[in-house]
Coordinates of C-alpha atoms and ligand atoms in Angstrom, one line a residue:
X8 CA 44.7 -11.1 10.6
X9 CA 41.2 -12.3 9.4
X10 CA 40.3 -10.5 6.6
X11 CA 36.4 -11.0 7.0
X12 CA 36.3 -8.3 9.7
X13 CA 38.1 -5.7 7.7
X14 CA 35.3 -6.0 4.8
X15 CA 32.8 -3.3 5.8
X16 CA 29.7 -4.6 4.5
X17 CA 30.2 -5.1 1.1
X18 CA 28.7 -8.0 0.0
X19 CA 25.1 -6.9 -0.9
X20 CA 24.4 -7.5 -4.6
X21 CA 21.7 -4.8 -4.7
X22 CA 20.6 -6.2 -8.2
X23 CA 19.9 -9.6 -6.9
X24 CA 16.0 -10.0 -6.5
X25 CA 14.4 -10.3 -2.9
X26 CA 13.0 -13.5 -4.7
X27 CA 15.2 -15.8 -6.3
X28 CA 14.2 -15.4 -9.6
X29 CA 15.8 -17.3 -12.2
X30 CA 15.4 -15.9 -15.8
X31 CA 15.5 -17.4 -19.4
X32 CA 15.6 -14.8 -21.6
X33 CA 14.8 -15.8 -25.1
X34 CA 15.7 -13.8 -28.1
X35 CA 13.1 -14.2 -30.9
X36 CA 13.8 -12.9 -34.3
X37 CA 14.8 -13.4 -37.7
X38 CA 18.4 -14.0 -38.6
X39 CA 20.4 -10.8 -39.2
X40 CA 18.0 -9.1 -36.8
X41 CA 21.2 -8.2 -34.2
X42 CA 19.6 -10.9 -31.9
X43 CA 23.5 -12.6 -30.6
X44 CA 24.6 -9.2 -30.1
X45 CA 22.3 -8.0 -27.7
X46 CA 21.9 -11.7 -26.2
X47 CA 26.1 -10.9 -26.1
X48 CA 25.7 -7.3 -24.9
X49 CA 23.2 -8.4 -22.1
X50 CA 25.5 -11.3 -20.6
X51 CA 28.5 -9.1 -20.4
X52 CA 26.5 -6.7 -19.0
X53 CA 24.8 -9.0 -16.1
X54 CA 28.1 -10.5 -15.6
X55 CA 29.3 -6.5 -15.4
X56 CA 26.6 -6.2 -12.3
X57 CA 27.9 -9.3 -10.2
X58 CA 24.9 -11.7 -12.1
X59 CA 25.8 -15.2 -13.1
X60 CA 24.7 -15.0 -16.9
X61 CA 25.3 -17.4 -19.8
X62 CA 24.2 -17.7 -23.5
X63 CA 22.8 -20.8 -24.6
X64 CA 23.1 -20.3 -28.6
X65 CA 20.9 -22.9 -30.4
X66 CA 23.0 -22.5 -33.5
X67 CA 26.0 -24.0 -31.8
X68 CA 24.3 -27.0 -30.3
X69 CA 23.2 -27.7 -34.3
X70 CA 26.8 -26.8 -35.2
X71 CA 28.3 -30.1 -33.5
X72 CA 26.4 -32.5 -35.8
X73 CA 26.1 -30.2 -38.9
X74 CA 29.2 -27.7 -39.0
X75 CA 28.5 -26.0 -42.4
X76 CA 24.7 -26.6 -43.5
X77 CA 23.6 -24.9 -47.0
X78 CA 20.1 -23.1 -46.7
X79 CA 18.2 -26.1 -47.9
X80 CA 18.9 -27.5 -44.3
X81 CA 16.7 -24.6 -43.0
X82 CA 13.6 -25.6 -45.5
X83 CA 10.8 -26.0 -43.6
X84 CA 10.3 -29.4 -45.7
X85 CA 13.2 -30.5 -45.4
X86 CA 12.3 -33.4 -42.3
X87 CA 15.6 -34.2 -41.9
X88 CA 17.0 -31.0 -41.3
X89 CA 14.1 -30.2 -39.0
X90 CA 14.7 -33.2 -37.0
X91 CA 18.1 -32.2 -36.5
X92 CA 17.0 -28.5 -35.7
X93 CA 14.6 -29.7 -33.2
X94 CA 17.0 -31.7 -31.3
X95 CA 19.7 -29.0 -31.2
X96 CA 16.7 -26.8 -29.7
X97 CA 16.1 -29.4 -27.1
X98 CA 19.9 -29.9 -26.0
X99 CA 20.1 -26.3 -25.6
X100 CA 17.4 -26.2 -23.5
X101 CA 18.2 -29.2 -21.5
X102 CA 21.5 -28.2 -20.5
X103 CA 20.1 -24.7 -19.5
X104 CA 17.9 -26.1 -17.3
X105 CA 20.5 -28.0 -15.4
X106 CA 22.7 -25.1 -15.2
X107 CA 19.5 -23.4 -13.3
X108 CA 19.4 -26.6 -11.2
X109 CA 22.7 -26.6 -10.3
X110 CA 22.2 -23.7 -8.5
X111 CA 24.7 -21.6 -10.0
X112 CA 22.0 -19.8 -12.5
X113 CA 20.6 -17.1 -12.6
X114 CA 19.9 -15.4 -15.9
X115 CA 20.2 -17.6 -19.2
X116 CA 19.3 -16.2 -22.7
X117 CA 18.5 -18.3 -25.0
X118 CA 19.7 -17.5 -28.4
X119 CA 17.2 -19.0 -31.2
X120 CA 16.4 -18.5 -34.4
X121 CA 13.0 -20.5 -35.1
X122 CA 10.3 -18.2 -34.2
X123 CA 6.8 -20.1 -33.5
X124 CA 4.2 -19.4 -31.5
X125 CA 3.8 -23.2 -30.8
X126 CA 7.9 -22.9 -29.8
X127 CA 7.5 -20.5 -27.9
X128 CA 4.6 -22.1 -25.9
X129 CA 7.1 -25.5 -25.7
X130 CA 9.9 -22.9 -23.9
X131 CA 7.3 -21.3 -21.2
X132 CA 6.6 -24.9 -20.2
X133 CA 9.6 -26.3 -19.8
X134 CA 10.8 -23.4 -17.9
X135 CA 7.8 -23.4 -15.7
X136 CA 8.2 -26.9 -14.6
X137 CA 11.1 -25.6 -13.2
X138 CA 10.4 -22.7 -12.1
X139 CA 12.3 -19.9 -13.9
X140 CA 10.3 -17.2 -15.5
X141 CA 10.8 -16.7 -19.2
X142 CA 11.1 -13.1 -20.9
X143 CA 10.7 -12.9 -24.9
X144 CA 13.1 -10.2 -26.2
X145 CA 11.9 -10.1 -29.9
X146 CA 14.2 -7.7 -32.5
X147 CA 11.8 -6.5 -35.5
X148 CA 13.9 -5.2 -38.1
X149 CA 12.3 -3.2 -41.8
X150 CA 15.7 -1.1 -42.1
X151 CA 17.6 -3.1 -45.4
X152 CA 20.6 -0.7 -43.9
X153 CA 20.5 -2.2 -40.9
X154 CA 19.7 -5.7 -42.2
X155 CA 22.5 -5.9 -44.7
X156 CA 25.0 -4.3 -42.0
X157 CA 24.1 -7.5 -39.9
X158 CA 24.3 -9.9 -43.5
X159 CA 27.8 -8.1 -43.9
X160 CA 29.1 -8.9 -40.2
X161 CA 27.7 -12.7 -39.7
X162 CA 29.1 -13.7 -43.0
X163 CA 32.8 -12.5 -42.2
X164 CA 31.7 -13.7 -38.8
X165 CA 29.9 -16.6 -37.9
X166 CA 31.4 -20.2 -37.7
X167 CA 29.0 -21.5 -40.3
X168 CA 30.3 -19.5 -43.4
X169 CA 34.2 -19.8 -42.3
X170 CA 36.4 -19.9 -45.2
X171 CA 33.6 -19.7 -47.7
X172 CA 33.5 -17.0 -50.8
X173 CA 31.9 -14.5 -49.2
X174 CA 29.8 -13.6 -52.0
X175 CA 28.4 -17.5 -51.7
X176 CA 27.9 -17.1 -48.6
X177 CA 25.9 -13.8 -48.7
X178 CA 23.6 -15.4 -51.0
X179 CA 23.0 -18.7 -49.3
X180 CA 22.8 -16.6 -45.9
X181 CA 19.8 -14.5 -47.5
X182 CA 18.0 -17.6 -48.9
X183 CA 18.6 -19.0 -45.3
X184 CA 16.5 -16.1 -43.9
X185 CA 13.7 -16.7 -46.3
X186 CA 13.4 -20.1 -45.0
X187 CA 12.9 -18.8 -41.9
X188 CA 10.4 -16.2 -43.2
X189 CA 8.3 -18.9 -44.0
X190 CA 7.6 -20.2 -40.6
X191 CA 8.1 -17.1 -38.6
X192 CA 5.6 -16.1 -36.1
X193 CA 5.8 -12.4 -34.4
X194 CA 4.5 -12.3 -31.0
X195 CA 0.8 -10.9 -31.2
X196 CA -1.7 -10.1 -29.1
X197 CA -2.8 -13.9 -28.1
X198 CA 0.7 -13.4 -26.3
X199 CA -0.4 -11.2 -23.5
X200 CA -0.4 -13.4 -21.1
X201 CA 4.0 -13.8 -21.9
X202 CA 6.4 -11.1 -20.4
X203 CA 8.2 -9.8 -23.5
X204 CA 9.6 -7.0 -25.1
X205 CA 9.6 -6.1 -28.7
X206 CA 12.4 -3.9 -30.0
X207 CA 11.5 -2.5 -33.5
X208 CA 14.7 -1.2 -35.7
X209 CA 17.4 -1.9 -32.6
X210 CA 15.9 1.2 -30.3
X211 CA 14.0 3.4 -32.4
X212 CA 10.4 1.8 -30.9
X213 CA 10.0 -0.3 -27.8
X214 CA 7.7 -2.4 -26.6
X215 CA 7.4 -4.0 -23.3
X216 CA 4.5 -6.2 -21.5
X217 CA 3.9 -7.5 -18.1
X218 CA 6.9 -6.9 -16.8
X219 CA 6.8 -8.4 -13.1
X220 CA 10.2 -8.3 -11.1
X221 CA 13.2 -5.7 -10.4
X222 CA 15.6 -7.8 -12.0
X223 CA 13.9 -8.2 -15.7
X224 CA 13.0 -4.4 -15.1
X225 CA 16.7 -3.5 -15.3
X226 CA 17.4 -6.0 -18.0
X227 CA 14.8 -4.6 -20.5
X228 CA 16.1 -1.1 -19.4
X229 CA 18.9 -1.9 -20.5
X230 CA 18.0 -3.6 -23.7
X231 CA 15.8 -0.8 -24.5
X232 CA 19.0 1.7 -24.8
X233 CA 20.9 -0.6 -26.7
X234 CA 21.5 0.6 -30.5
X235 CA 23.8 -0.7 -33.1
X236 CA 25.0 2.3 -35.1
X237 CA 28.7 2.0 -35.4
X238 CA 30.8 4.1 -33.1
X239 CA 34.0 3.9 -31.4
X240 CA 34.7 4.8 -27.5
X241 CA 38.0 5.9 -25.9
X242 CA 39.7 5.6 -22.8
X243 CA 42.2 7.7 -21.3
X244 CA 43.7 8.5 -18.1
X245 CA 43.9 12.5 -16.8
X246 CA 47.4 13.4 -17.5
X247 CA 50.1 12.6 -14.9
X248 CA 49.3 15.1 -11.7
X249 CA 51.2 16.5 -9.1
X250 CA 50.6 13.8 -6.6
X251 CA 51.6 11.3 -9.1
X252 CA 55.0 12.6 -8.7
X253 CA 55.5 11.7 -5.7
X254 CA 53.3 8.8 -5.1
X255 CA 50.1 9.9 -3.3
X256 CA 46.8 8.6 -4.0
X257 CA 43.7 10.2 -4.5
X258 CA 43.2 14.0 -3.8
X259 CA 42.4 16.8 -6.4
X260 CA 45.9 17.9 -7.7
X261 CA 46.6 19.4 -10.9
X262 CA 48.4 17.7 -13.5
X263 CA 52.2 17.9 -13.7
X264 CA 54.0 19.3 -16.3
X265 CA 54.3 16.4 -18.4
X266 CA 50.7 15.9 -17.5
X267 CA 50.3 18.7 -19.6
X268 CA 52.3 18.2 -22.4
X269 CA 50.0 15.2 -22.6
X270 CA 47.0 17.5 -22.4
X271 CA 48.5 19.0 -25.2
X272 CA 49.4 15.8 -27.1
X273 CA 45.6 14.5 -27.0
X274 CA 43.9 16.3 -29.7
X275 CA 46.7 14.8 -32.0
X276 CA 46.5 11.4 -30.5
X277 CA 43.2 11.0 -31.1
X278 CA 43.7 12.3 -34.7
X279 CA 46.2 9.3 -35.2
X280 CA 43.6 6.6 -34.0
X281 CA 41.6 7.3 -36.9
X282 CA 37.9 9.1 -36.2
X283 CA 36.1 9.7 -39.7
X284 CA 35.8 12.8 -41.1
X285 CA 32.7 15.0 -39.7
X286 CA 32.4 12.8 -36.8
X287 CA 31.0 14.4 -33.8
X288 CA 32.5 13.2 -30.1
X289 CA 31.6 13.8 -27.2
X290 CA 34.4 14.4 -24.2
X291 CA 33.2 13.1 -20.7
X292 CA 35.5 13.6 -17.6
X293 CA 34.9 13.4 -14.1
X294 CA 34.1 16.8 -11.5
X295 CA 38.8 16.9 -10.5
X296 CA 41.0 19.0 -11.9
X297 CA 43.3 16.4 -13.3
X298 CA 40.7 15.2 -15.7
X299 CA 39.3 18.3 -16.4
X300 CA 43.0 20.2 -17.3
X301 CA 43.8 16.8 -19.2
X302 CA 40.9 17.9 -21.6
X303 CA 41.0 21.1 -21.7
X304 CA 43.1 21.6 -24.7
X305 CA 40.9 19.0 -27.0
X306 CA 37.8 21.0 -26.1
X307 CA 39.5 23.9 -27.2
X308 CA 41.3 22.6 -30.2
X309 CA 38.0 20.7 -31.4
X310 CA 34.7 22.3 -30.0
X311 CA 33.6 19.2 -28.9
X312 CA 30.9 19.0 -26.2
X313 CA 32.2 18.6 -23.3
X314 CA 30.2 17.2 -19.9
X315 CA 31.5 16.8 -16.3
X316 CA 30.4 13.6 -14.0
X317 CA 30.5 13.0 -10.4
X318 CA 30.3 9.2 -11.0
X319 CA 33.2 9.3 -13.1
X320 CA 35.2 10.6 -9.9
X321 CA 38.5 8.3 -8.8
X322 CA 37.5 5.5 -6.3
X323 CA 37.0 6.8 -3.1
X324 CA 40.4 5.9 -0.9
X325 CA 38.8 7.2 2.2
X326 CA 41.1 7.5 5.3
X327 CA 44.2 6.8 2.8
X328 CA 43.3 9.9 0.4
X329 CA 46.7 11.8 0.2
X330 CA 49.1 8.9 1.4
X331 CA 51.4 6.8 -0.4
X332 CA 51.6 2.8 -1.2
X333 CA 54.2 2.8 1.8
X334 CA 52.4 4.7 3.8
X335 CA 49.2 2.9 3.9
X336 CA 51.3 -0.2 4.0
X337 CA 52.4 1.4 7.1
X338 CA 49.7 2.7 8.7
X339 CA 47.0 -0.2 7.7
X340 CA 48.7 -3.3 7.4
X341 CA 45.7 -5.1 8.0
X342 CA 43.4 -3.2 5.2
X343 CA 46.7 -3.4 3.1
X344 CA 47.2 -7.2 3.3
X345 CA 43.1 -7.6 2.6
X346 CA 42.8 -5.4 -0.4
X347 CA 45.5 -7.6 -1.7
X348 CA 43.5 -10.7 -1.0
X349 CA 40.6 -9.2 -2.5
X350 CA 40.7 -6.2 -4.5
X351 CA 37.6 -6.1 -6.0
X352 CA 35.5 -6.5 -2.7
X353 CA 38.0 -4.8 -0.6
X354 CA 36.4 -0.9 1.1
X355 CA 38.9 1.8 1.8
X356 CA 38.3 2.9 5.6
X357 CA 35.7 5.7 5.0
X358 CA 35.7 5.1 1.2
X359 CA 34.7 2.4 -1.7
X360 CA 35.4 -0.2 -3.2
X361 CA 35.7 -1.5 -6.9
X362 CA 32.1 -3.1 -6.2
X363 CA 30.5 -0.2 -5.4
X364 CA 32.6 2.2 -8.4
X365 CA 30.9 -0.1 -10.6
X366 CA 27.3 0.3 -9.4
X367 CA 28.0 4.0 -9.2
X368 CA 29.0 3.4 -13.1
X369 CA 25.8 2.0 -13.9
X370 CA 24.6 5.0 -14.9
X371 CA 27.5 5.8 -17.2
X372 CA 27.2 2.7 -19.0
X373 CA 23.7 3.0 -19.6
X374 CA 24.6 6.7 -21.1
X375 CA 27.6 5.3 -23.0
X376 CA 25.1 2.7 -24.5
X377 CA 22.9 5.5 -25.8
X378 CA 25.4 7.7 -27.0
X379 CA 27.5 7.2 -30.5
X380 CA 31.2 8.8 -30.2
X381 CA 32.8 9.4 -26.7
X382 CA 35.8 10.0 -25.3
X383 CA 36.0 9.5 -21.8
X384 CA 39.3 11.1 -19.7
X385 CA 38.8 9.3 -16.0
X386 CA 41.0 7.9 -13.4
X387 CA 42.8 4.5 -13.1
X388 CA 40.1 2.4 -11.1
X389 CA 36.8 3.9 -13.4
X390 CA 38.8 3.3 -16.1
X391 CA 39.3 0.0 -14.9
X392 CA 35.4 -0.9 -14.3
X393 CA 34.2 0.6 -17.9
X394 CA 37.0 -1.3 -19.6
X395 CA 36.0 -4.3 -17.9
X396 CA 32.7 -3.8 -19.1
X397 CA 33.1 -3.7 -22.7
X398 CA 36.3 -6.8 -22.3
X399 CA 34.2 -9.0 -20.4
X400 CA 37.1 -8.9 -17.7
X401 CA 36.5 -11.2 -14.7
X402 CA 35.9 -9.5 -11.4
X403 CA 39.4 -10.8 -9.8
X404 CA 41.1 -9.9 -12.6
X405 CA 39.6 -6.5 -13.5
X406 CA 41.4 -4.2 -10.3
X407 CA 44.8 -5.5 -11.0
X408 CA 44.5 -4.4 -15.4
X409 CA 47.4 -1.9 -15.6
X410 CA 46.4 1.0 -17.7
X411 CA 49.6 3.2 -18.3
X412 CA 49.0 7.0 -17.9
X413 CA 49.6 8.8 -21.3
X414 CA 47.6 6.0 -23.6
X415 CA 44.7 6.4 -25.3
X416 CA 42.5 3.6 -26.2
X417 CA 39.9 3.1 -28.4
X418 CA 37.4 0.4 -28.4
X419 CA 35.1 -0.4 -31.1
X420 CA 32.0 -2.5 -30.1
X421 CA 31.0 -4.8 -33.1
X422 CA 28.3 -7.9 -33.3
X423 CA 30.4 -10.7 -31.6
X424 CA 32.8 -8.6 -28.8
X425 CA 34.7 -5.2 -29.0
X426 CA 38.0 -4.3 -30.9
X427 CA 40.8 -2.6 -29.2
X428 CA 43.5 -0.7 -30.1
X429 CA 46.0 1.6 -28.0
X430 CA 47.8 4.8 -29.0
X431 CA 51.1 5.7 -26.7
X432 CA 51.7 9.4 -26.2
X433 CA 55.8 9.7 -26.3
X434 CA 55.7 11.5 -23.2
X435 CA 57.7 9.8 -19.8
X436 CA 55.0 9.2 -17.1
X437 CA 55.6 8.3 -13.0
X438 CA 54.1 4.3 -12.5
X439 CA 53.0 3.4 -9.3
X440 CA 51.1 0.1 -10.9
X441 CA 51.8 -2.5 -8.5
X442 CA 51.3 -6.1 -8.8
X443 CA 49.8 -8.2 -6.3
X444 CA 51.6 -9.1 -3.4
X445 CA 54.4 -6.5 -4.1
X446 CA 55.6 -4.1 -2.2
X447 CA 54.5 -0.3 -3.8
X448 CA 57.4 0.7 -6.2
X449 CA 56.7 4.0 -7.0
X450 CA 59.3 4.1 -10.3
X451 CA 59.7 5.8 -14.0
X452 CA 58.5 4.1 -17.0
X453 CA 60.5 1.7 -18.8
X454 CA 61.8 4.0 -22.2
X455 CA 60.3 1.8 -24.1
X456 CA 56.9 2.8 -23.5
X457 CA 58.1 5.9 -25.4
X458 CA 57.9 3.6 -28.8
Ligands
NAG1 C1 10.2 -24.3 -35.9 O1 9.4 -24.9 -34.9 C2 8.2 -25.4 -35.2 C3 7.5 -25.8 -34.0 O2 8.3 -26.4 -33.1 C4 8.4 -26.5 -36.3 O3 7.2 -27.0 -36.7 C5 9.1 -25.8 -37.5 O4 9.4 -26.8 -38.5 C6 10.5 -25.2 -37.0 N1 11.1 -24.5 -38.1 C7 12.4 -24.3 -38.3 C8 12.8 -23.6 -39.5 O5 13.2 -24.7 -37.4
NAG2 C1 48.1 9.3 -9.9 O1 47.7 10.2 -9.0 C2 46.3 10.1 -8.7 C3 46.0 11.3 -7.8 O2 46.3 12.5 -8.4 C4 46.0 8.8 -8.0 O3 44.7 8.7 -7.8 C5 46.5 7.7 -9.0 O4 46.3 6.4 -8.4 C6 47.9 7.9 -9.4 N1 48.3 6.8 -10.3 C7 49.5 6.5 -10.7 C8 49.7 5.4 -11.6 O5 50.4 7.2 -10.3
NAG3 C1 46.8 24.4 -9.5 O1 46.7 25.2 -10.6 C2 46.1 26.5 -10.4 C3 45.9 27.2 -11.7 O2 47.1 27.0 -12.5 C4 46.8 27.3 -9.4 O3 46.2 28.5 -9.1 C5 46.9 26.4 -8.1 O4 47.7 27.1 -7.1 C6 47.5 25.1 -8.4 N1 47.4 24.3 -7.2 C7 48.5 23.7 -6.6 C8 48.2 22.9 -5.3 O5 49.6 23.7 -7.1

């Protein structure tokens, strides 16, 4: 019972470059300029695709010998902070290099605040003596909103200001950045020969140069819909449906009575999670009934847009659309035993796998990036993939996250990760989660799921 012949084809990484390009992305900017979170954004997000990714944040390599340095350690004329700065910018880039050599490399951004031309320069050449291409992301910001949003967040954030009066710390953090002013270099038109792109206010103006392969293409794609207006995204799964009832998988059933009642429940559920007054949301859901009747009453009750998706459609069970756990356990023991082994790579007969939902998600995520408030009603396995996304879930771990039917969750994306919070509807719901290696139990919730 090999398992290798039952896995149709499924390991092209269609992101992966012909070439094997390596990448070092490096973030240029001024502090408070949203730099970690898009150097964040675009790991998880490579990671997301099936790319080996890894921040290498300068700040942290200094943070080992100086912990909690005042803003006098960032003057310019201040030789032995710079010495210490210097180093810290060498280690970082050191061990990046190795992690390229090792083999296991692919993409690494390099998160660093001094921004010289003559540093700059120092970065292309180490990375072309070993061969990885660099690409300058540099994030312009003249919006005080914007900049003082970012102040607000890395002073109740960042290691460097832990347990410090925040008001000290505010000030010390804003002399810090005029250090920086001092020396700060933008990239100009002496440059040209560099593939970068400059982002001006987070998304409002774009500018991108000499960009050569598929793989940076996507990246700066990417980057280029990224914004950083607060919003919050949530999660839910269609109601229970008819085939939940009695175990089937896949199909285009209508929801079940209790299905509805949590159709009905949703426009209050979402109430109770908090959304800001005037706040507009948009609800997504996929092209099946479930999802569609599980919204229905929210659209109505709300007048929010509403728009259907194909690629938010359940994963594709192929010859085992319609059967049960036990059946397929019957019918396929072989596909049954590999998807177990394997979940994430394994292909239904005929149908996908959780690889191939999440390149078919691509496009959502992209959207989801671009967009402010949405609330997305979508089936177990997409759900799955998108929440995996914003976690940072591992691959192997991501098919096996049990989301309960009649939750809501709402996620809120902020500079270093995304908050979560879930909202249980008190309406009873079928489970036929199943942990790996089990047999399919096909069971009621436990009551207290009704708390
Ligand atoms: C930034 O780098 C340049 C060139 O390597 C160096 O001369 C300068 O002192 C550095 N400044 C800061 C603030 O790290
Ligand atoms: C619920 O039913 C749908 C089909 O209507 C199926 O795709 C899904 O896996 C089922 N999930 C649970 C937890 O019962
Ligand atoms: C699903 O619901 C619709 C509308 O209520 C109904 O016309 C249809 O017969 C139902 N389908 C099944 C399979 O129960």
């Amino acid at each position: 019972m090999s398992s290798g012949s039952i896995r149709r084809g499924n390991g092209h990484n269609y992101f992966a470059s012909s070439d094997d390009s390596k990448i070092c992305v490096v973030m240029v900017g001024l502090p408070a300029r949203g730099k970690s979170l898009i150097a964040g954004k675009a790991m998880r997000y490579l990671a997301w695709v099936g790319i080996p990714a890894r921040v290498f944040n300068v700040g942290s390599y200094r943070r080992a010998g100086t912990p909690q340095p005042n803003a006098n350690f960032f003057d310019p004329h201040n030789t032995e902070g710079e010495k210490m700065r210097r180093a810290a910018a060498e280690a970082a880039v050191s061990d990046m290099l190795q992690w390229f050599q090792s083999g296991k490399g692919v993409v690494a951004i390099l998160d660093a605040t001094n921004s010289t031309k003559e540093r700059r320069r120092w970065i292309h050449e180490r990375c072309q003596e070993a061969n990885v291409e660099t690409l300058y992301v540099e994030s312009i910001c003249d919006d005080e909103d914007l900049i003082m949003n970012n102040i607000l967040e890395v002073k109740t954030t960042s290691p460097d200001y832990k347990g410090q009066d925040p008001e000290v710390a505010a000030l010390d953090f804003r002399n810090r950045i005029r250090n920086y002013e001092k020396v700060y270099e933008t990239i100009d038109d002496n440059e040209k020969h560099f593939t970068y792109v400059k982002l001006i206010n987070v998304g409002s103006t774009v500018i991108i140069n000499q960009i050569k392969d598929y793989l940076s293409s996507r990246l700066v794609y990417y980057i280029q819909n990224l914004h950083i207006k607060p919003r919050s995204i949530w999660l839910s799964r269609h109601g229970e449906s008819e085939y939940n009832l009695t175990g089937k998988i896949g199909g285009d059933s209508n929801i079940s009575e209790r299905g509805e009642a949590y159709a009905r429940a949703l426009p209050g559920l979402l109430k109770k999670s908090g959304v800001p007054p005037n706040t507009k949301i948009v609800i997504w859901t996929s092209t099946l009934k479930r999802t569609i009747q599980t919204a229905h009453h929210l659209a109505a009750e709300t007048g929010f847009e509403k728009l259907e998706w194909k690629a938010l459609d359940e994963l594709d069970s192929g010859v085992c659309d319609g059967l049960t756990y036990e059946q397929i356990a019957e019918k396929y023991p072989e596909d049954f035993a590999a998807r177990d082994e394997d979940k994430y790579n394994y292909r239904y007969r005929g149908g996908e796998s959780y690889r191939d939902v999440v390149i078919r998600l691509e496009p959502i995520i992209m959207e989801l990036e671009r967009s402010e408030n949405v609330i997305i009603v979508t089936h177990q396995a997409v759900l799955r993939c998108i929440y995996a996304y914003f976690l940072n879930t591992p691959q192997e771990q991501s098919p096996w996250m049990e989301v309960p039917l009649h939750t809501l969750i709402k996620l809120t994306p902020r500079a270093y990760g995304t908050d979560e919070q879930r909202f249980k509807a008190d309406i009873p719901a079928v489970s036929t989660w199943r942990a790996k290696g089990t047999s399919a139990k096909h069971q009621e919730y436990p009551t207290e799921i009704k708390a």
